[in-house]
């Protein structure tokens, strides 16, 4: 089992024996990440997690490629239709990538099939990261029609799921039931040919065990990074 450090935490936290995921990077710069975090990131007691409306702030893919090592994973997202095609030509053929197909803070654009270009090449990791609200039909499209065999469940949960007057994404414990169900469904319908990375609200080794028992192959850590003591205890437990 591998432990991934989810973006954007993977930009800064790179423990030994973990795989950092950097980004998320877009074709063009989208503002200052630290400034956006200061303005947007908040702990929400009502939703029991961290909320943000960052909108993928980053200095652009050219900077991302320079800052991401070959063994790390480069997280990328499309903002305008056709961006995946242009991103493909900007990234080394052997660079590990995670295709962010779900961000609650930007409008969904383009066609998922364009992300299939990244399946070509000698990459160890070419991961599709999806919404906690994805349907089994959409998962089937990613796997059977496009050809993805590595799926990451899941991205942040749209806050509008709880409050139609609010926008942004929610990370933390509220994600666990969604991720658990997606892991179980995908393992049931698509068998062992799919590599599943489970992320969302893992705070201790028991949560990790639940994901693995449900059918996940690997684990992704994100919001637990806000709690250094809890994070390092979990890494120690993972060995």
PDB file of N, CA, C and O in Angstrom, residues 89-142:
ATOM      1  N   UNK A  89       1.240  18.473 -23.970  1.00  0.00           N
ATOM      2  CA  UNK A  89       2.474  18.818 -24.681  1.00  0.00           C
ATOM      3  C   UNK A  89       3.480  19.540 -23.780  1.00  0.00           C
ATOM      4  O   UNK A  89       4.629  19.724 -24.175  1.00  0.00           O
ATOM      5  N   UNK A  90       3.052  19.931 -22.570  1.00  0.00           N
ATOM      6  CA  UNK A  90       3.926  20.664 -21.653  1.00  0.00           C
ATOM      7  C   UNK A  90       4.544  19.777 -20.579  1.00  0.00           C
ATOM      8  O   UNK A  90       5.365  20.249 -19.789  1.00  0.00           O
ATOM      9  N   UNK A  91       4.143  18.502 -20.540  1.00  0.00           N
ATOM     10  CA  UNK A  91       4.549  17.608 -19.457  1.00  0.00           C
ATOM     11  C   UNK A  91       5.354  16.444 -20.018  1.00  0.00           C
ATOM     12  O   UNK A  91       5.006  15.866 -21.045  1.00  0.00           O
ATOM     13  N   UNK A  92       6.429  16.080 -19.327  1.00  0.00           N
ATOM     14  CA  UNK A  92       7.261  14.960 -19.757  1.00  0.00           C
ATOM     15  C   UNK A  92       6.423  13.688 -19.858  1.00  0.00           C
ATOM     16  O   UNK A  92       5.536  13.446 -19.038  1.00  0.00           O
ATOM     17  N   UNK A  93       6.732  12.851 -20.824  1.00  0.00           N
ATOM     18  CA  UNK A  93       5.938  11.633 -21.060  1.00  0.00           C
ATOM     19  C   UNK A  93       6.031  10.648 -19.902  1.00  0.00           C
ATOM     20  O   UNK A  93       5.156   9.799 -19.734  1.00  0.00           O
ATOM     21  N   UNK A  94       7.095  10.752 -19.084  1.00  0.00           N
ATOM     22  CA  UNK A  94       7.262   9.821 -17.969  1.00  0.00           C
ATOM     23  C   UNK A  94       6.796  10.408 -16.631  1.00  0.00           C
ATOM     24  O   UNK A  94       6.837   9.707 -15.610  1.00  0.00           O
ATOM     25  N   UNK A  95       6.365  11.671 -16.640  1.00  0.00           N
ATOM     26  CA  UNK A  95       5.963  12.305 -15.383  1.00  0.00           C
ATOM     27  C   UNK A  95       4.632  11.743 -14.883  1.00  0.00           C
ATOM     28  O   UNK A  95       3.644  11.693 -15.615  1.00  0.00           O
ATOM     29  N   UNK A  96       4.605  11.308 -13.634  1.00  0.00           N
ATOM     30  CA  UNK A  96       3.363  10.840 -13.018  1.00  0.00           C
ATOM     31  C   UNK A  96       2.357  11.993 -12.944  1.00  0.00           C
ATOM     32  O   UNK A  96       2.730  13.120 -12.608  1.00  0.00           O
ATOM     33  N   UNK A  97       1.099  11.699 -13.236  1.00  0.00           N
ATOM     34  CA  UNK A  97       0.083  12.751 -13.219  1.00  0.00           C
ATOM     35  C   UNK A  97      -1.183  12.277 -12.514  1.00  0.00           C
ATOM     36  O   UNK A  97      -1.500  11.083 -12.492  1.00  0.00           O
ATOM     37  N   UNK A  98      -1.887  13.237 -11.924  1.00  0.00           N
ATOM     38  CA  UNK A  98      -3.233  13.026 -11.427  1.00  0.00           C
ATOM     39  C   UNK A  98      -4.127  14.037 -12.130  1.00  0.00           C
ATOM     40  O   UNK A  98      -3.878  15.241 -12.059  1.00  0.00           O
ATOM     41  N   UNK A  99      -5.147  13.543 -12.806  1.00  0.00           N
ATOM     42  CA  UNK A  99      -6.044  14.406 -13.559  1.00  0.00           C
ATOM     43  C   UNK A  99      -7.211  14.796 -12.656  1.00  0.00           C
ATOM     44  O   UNK A  99      -8.051  13.963 -12.315  1.00  0.00           O
ATOM     45  N   UNK A 100      -7.240  16.053 -12.268  1.00  0.00           N
ATOM     46  CA  UNK A 100      -8.300  16.548 -11.389  1.00  0.00           C
ATOM     47  C   UNK A 100      -9.535  16.840 -12.239  1.00  0.00           C
ATOM     48  O   UNK A 100      -9.605  17.847 -12.929  1.00  0.00           O
ATOM     49  N   UNK A 101     -10.501  15.943 -12.178  1.00  0.00           N
ATOM     50  CA  UNK A 101     -11.711  16.067 -12.985  1.00  0.00           C
ATOM     51  C   UNK A 101     -12.871  16.658 -12.200  1.00  0.00           C
ATOM     52  O   UNK A 101     -14.003  16.645 -12.673  1.00  0.00           O
ATOM     53  N   UNK A 102     -12.572  17.195 -11.031  1.00  0.00           N
ATOM     54  CA  UNK A 102     -13.655  17.727 -10.207  1.00  0.00           C
ATOM     55  C   UNK A 102     -13.112  18.774  -9.252  1.00  0.00           C
ATOM     56  O   UNK A 102     -12.359  18.455  -8.350  1.00  0.00           O
ATOM     57  N   UNK A 103     -13.490  20.017  -9.468  1.00  0.00           N
ATOM     58  CA  UNK A 103     -13.186  21.089  -8.531  1.00  0.00           C
ATOM     59  C   UNK A 103     -14.456  21.903  -8.323  1.00  0.00           C
ATOM     60  O   UNK A 103     -14.960  22.495  -9.279  1.00  0.00           O
ATOM     61  N   UNK A 104     -15.002  21.938  -7.095  1.00  0.00           N
ATOM     62  CA  UNK A 104     -16.260  22.654  -6.877  1.00  0.00           C
ATOM     63  C   UNK A 104     -16.169  24.162  -7.124  1.00  0.00           C
ATOM     64  O   UNK A 104     -17.194  24.829  -7.222  1.00  0.00           O
ATOM     65  N   UNK A 105     -14.937  24.679  -7.219  1.00  0.00           N
ATOM     66  CA  UNK A 105     -14.762  26.129  -7.297  1.00  0.00           C
ATOM     67  C   UNK A 105     -14.526  26.661  -8.704  1.00  0.00           C
ATOM     68  O   UNK A 105     -14.291  27.847  -8.892  1.00  0.00           O
ATOM     69  N   UNK A 106     -14.567  25.789  -9.707  1.00  0.00           N
ATOM     70  CA  UNK A 106     -14.511  26.237 -11.093  1.00  0.00           C
ATOM     71  C   UNK A 106     -15.575  25.497 -11.882  1.00  0.00           C
ATOM     72  O   UNK A 106     -15.974  24.393 -11.515  1.00  0.00           O
ATOM     73  N   UNK A 107     -16.050  26.096 -12.937  1.00  0.00           N
ATOM     74  CA  UNK A 107     -17.077  25.469 -13.762  1.00  0.00           C
ATOM     75  C   UNK A 107     -16.484  24.276 -14.509  1.00  0.00           C
ATOM     76  O   UNK A 107     -15.344  24.318 -14.976  1.00  0.00           O
ATOM     77  N   UNK A 108     -17.259  23.198 -14.602  1.00  0.00           N
ATOM     78  CA  UNK A 108     -16.797  22.027 -15.344  1.00  0.00           C
ATOM     79  C   UNK A 108     -16.756  22.358 -16.829  1.00  0.00           C
ATOM     80  O   UNK A 108     -17.711  22.877 -17.388  1.00  0.00           O
ATOM     81  N   UNK A 109     -15.609  22.077 -17.447  1.00  0.00           N
ATOM     82  CA  UNK A 109     -15.445  22.407 -18.859  1.00  0.00           C
ATOM     83  C   UNK A 109     -14.871  21.214 -19.610  1.00  0.00           C
ATOM     84  O   UNK A 109     -14.247  20.336 -19.037  1.00  0.00           O
ATOM     85  N   UNK A 110     -15.092  21.246 -20.915  1.00  0.00           N
ATOM     86  CA  UNK A 110     -14.422  20.288 -21.778  1.00  0.00           C
ATOM     87  C   UNK A 110     -14.966  18.876 -21.668  1.00  0.00           C
ATOM     88  O   UNK A 110     -15.991  18.595 -21.068  1.00  0.00           O
ATOM     89  N   UNK A 111     -14.213  17.981 -22.280  1.00  0.00           N
ATOM     90  CA  UNK A 111     -14.601  16.585 -22.378  1.00  0.00           C
ATOM     91  C   UNK A 111     -13.571  15.736 -21.640  1.00  0.00           C
ATOM     92  O   UNK A 111     -12.382  15.883 -21.839  1.00  0.00           O
ATOM     93  N   UNK A 112     -14.061  14.832 -20.784  1.00  0.00           N
ATOM     94  CA  UNK A 112     -13.143  13.973 -20.048  1.00  0.00           C
ATOM     95  C   UNK A 112     -12.258  13.151 -20.971  1.00  0.00           C
ATOM     96  O   UNK A 112     -11.147  12.779 -20.605  1.00  0.00           O
ATOM     97  N   UNK A 113     -12.736  12.859 -22.161  1.00  0.00           N
ATOM     98  CA  UNK A 113     -11.961  12.004 -23.066  1.00  0.00           C
ATOM     99  C   UNK A 113     -10.612  12.608 -23.415  1.00  0.00           C
ATOM    100  O   UNK A 113      -9.655  11.883 -23.704  1.00  0.00           O
ATOM    101  N   UNK A 114     -10.514  13.947 -23.384  1.00  0.00           N
ATOM    102  CA  UNK A 114      -9.243  14.598 -23.688  1.00  0.00           C
ATOM    103  C   UNK A 114      -8.176  14.251 -22.660  1.00  0.00           C
ATOM    104  O   UNK A 114      -6.979  14.275 -22.956  1.00  0.00           O
ATOM    105  N   UNK A 115      -8.597  13.919 -21.435  1.00  0.00           N
ATOM    106  CA  UNK A 115      -7.637  13.525 -20.396  1.00  0.00           C
ATOM    107  C   UNK A 115      -7.015  12.166 -20.695  1.00  0.00           C
ATOM    108  O   UNK A 115      -5.959  11.825 -20.150  1.00  0.00           O
ATOM    109  N   UNK A 116      -7.654  11.393 -21.580  1.00  0.00           N
ATOM    110  CA  UNK A 116      -7.123  10.084 -21.928  1.00  0.00           C
ATOM    111  C   UNK A 116      -5.783  10.132 -22.625  1.00  0.00           C
ATOM    112  O   UNK A 116      -5.076   9.115 -22.689  1.00  0.00           O
ATOM    113  N   UNK A 117      -5.392  11.294 -23.151  1.00  0.00           N
ATOM    114  CA  UNK A 117      -4.095  11.420 -23.803  1.00  0.00           C
ATOM    115  C   UNK A 117      -2.963  11.068 -22.848  1.00  0.00           C
ATOM    116  O   UNK A 117      -1.920  10.549 -23.251  1.00  0.00           O
ATOM    117  N   UNK A 118      -3.163  11.336 -21.551  1.00  0.00           N
ATOM    118  CA  UNK A 118      -2.105  11.108 -20.575  1.00  0.00           C
ATOM    119  C   UNK A 118      -1.895   9.628 -20.267  1.00  0.00           C
ATOM    120  O   UNK A 118      -0.915   9.265 -19.610  1.00  0.00           O
ATOM    121  N   UNK A 119      -2.803   8.779 -20.726  1.00  0.00           N
ATOM    122  CA  UNK A 119      -2.626   7.346 -20.525  1.00  0.00           C
ATOM    123  C   UNK A 119      -1.528   6.782 -21.414  1.00  0.00           C
ATOM    124  O   UNK A 119      -1.060   5.663 -21.199  1.00  0.00           O
ATOM    125  N   UNK A 120      -1.122   7.569 -22.414  1.00  0.00           N
ATOM    126  CA  UNK A 120      -0.028   7.159 -23.284  1.00  0.00           C
ATOM    127  C   UNK A 120       1.295   7.538 -22.622  1.00  0.00           C
ATOM    128  O   UNK A 120       1.430   8.612 -22.067  1.00  0.00           O
ATOM    129  N   UNK A 121       2.267   6.669 -22.689  1.00  0.00           N
ATOM    130  CA  UNK A 121       3.562   6.991 -22.117  1.00  0.00           C
ATOM    131  C   UNK A 121       3.892   6.110 -20.920  1.00  0.00           C
ATOM    132  O   UNK A 121       3.009   5.495 -20.313  1.00  0.00           O
ATOM    133  N   UNK A 122       5.171   6.062 -20.556  1.00  0.00           N
ATOM    134  CA  UNK A 122       5.645   5.168 -19.491  1.00  0.00           C
ATOM    135  C   UNK A 122       5.465   5.752 -18.088  1.00  0.00           C
ATOM    136  O   UNK A 122       6.423   5.887 -17.322  1.00  0.00           O
ATOM    137  N   UNK A 123       4.246   6.113 -17.737  1.00  0.00           N
ATOM    138  CA  UNK A 123       3.994   6.676 -16.412  1.00  0.00           C
ATOM    139  C   UNK A 123       3.631   5.551 -15.437  1.00  0.00           C
ATOM    140  O   UNK A 123       2.849   4.670 -15.771  1.00  0.00           O
ATOM    141  N   UNK A 124       4.162   5.627 -14.222  1.00  0.00           N
ATOM    142  CA  UNK A 124       3.731   4.689 -13.185  1.00  0.00           C
ATOM    143  C   UNK A 124       2.333   5.041 -12.691  1.00  0.00           C
ATOM    144  O   UNK A 124       1.550   4.163 -12.340  1.00  0.00           O
ATOM    145  N   UNK A 125       2.042   6.355 -12.666  1.00  0.00           N
ATOM    146  CA  UNK A 125       0.761   6.811 -12.158  1.00  0.00           C
ATOM    147  C   UNK A 125       0.101   7.747 -13.152  1.00  0.00           C
ATOM    148  O   UNK A 125       0.691   8.741 -13.552  1.00  0.00           O
ATOM    149  N   UNK A 126      -1.111   7.403 -13.538  1.00  0.00           N
ATOM    150  CA  UNK A 126      -1.972   8.290 -14.321  1.00  0.00           C
ATOM    151  C   UNK A 126      -3.361   8.140 -13.713  1.00  0.00           C
ATOM    152  O   UNK A 126      -4.132   7.253 -14.077  1.00  0.00           O
ATOM    153  N   UNK A 127      -3.643   9.002 -12.756  1.00  0.00           N
ATOM    154  CA  UNK A 127      -4.784   8.856 -11.856  1.00  0.00           C
ATOM    155  C   UNK A 127      -5.901   9.828 -12.231  1.00  0.00           C
ATOM    156  O   UNK A 127      -5.638  11.000 -12.501  1.00  0.00           O
ATOM    157  N   UNK A 128      -7.111   9.350 -12.219  1.00  0.00           N
ATOM    158  CA  UNK A 128      -8.280  10.227 -12.374  1.00  0.00           C
ATOM    159  C   UNK A 128      -8.832  10.521 -10.983  1.00  0.00           C
ATOM    160  O   UNK A 128      -9.245   9.602 -10.272  1.00  0.00           O
ATOM    161  N   UNK A 129      -8.805  11.802 -10.583  1.00  0.00           N
ATOM    162  CA  UNK A 129      -9.367  12.205  -9.293  1.00  0.00           C
ATOM    163  C   UNK A 129     -10.756  12.770  -9.524  1.00  0.00           C
ATOM    164  O   UNK A 129     -10.933  13.701 -10.317  1.00  0.00           O
ATOM    165  N   UNK A 130     -11.744  12.207  -8.838  1.00  0.00           N
ATOM    166  CA  UNK A 130     -13.130  12.505  -9.176  1.00  0.00           C
ATOM    167  C   UNK A 130     -13.919  13.040  -7.982  1.00  0.00           C
ATOM    168  O   UNK A 130     -13.483  12.986  -6.832  1.00  0.00           O
ATOM    169  N   UNK A 131     -15.104  13.516  -8.283  1.00  0.00           N
ATOM    170  CA  UNK A 131     -15.994  14.086  -7.290  1.00  0.00           C
ATOM    171  C   UNK A 131     -16.589  13.009  -6.394  1.00  0.00           C
ATOM    172  O   UNK A 131     -16.843  11.882  -6.848  1.00  0.00           O
ATOM    173  N   UNK A 132     -16.877  13.331  -5.134  1.00  0.00           N
ATOM    174  CA  UNK A 132     -17.590  12.379  -4.277  1.00  0.00           C
ATOM    175  C   UNK A 132     -19.017  12.138  -4.745  1.00  0.00           C
ATOM    176  O   UNK A 132     -19.666  11.196  -4.288  1.00  0.00           O
ATOM    177  N   UNK A 133     -19.494  12.970  -5.666  1.00  0.00           N
ATOM    178  CA  UNK A 133     -20.856  12.833  -6.184  1.00  0.00           C
ATOM    179  C   UNK A 133     -20.889  12.148  -7.553  1.00  0.00           C
ATOM    180  O   UNK A 133     -21.938  12.124  -8.199  1.00  0.00           O
ATOM    181  N   UNK A 134     -19.780  11.588  -7.994  1.00  0.00           N
ATOM    182  CA  UNK A 134     -19.734  10.915  -9.290  1.00  0.00           C
ATOM    183  C   UNK A 134     -20.675   9.707  -9.283  1.00  0.00           C
ATOM    184  O   UNK A 134     -20.879   9.060  -8.246  1.00  0.00           O
ATOM    185  N   UNK A 135     -21.256   9.406 -10.437  1.00  0.00           N
ATOM    186  CA  UNK A 135     -22.169   8.262 -10.543  1.00  0.00           C
ATOM    187  C   UNK A 135     -21.418   7.037 -11.043  1.00  0.00           C
ATOM    188  O   UNK A 135     -20.317   7.135 -11.605  1.00  0.00           O
ATOM    189  N   UNK A 136     -22.017   5.882 -10.865  1.00  0.00           N
ATOM    190  CA  UNK A 136     -21.395   4.641 -11.329  1.00  0.00           C
ATOM    191  C   UNK A 136     -21.294   4.637 -12.857  1.00  0.00           C
ATOM    192  O   UNK A 136     -20.357   4.073 -13.428  1.00  0.00           O
ATOM    193  N   UNK A 137     -22.229   5.297 -13.527  1.00  0.00           N
ATOM    194  CA  UNK A 137     -22.176   5.395 -14.990  1.00  0.00           C
ATOM    195  C   UNK A 137     -20.972   6.233 -15.423  1.00  0.00           C
ATOM    196  O   UNK A 137     -20.297   5.894 -16.402  1.00  0.00           O
ATOM    197  N   UNK A 138     -20.708   7.311 -14.703  1.00  0.00           N
ATOM    198  CA  UNK A 138     -19.549   8.148 -15.026  1.00  0.00           C
ATOM    199  C   UNK A 138     -18.242   7.419 -14.736  1.00  0.00           C
ATOM    200  O   UNK A 138     -17.273   7.545 -15.485  1.00  0.00           O
ATOM    201  N   UNK A 139     -18.220   6.650 -13.663  1.00  0.00           N
ATOM    202  CA  UNK A 139     -17.032   5.836 -13.372  1.00  0.00           C
ATOM    203  C   UNK A 139     -16.811   4.837 -14.497  1.00  0.00           C
ATOM    204  O   UNK A 139     -15.684   4.623 -14.955  1.00  0.00           O
ATOM    205  N   UNK A 140     -17.898   4.219 -14.949  1.00  0.00           N
ATOM    206  CA  UNK A 140     -17.796   3.276 -16.056  1.00  0.00           C
ATOM    207  C   UNK A 140     -17.259   3.926 -17.315  1.00  0.00           C
ATOM    208  O   UNK A 140     -16.489   3.317 -18.059  1.00  0.00           O
ATOM    209  N   UNK A 141     -17.658   5.170 -17.569  1.00  0.00           N
ATOM    210  CA  UNK A 141     -17.154   5.890 -18.737  1.00  0.00           C
ATOM    211  C   UNK A 141     -15.646   6.112 -18.629  1.00  0.00           C
ATOM    212  O   UNK A 141     -14.903   5.908 -19.602  1.00  0.00           O
ATOM    213  N   UNK A 142     -15.181   6.497 -17.448  1.00  0.00           N
ATOM    214  CA  UNK A 142     -13.741   6.711 -17.248  1.00  0.00           C
ATOM    215  C   UNK A 142     -12.950   5.425 -17.467  1.00  0.00           C
ATOM    216  O   UNK A 142     -11.867   5.434 -18.065  1.00  0.00           O
TER     217      UNK A 142
END
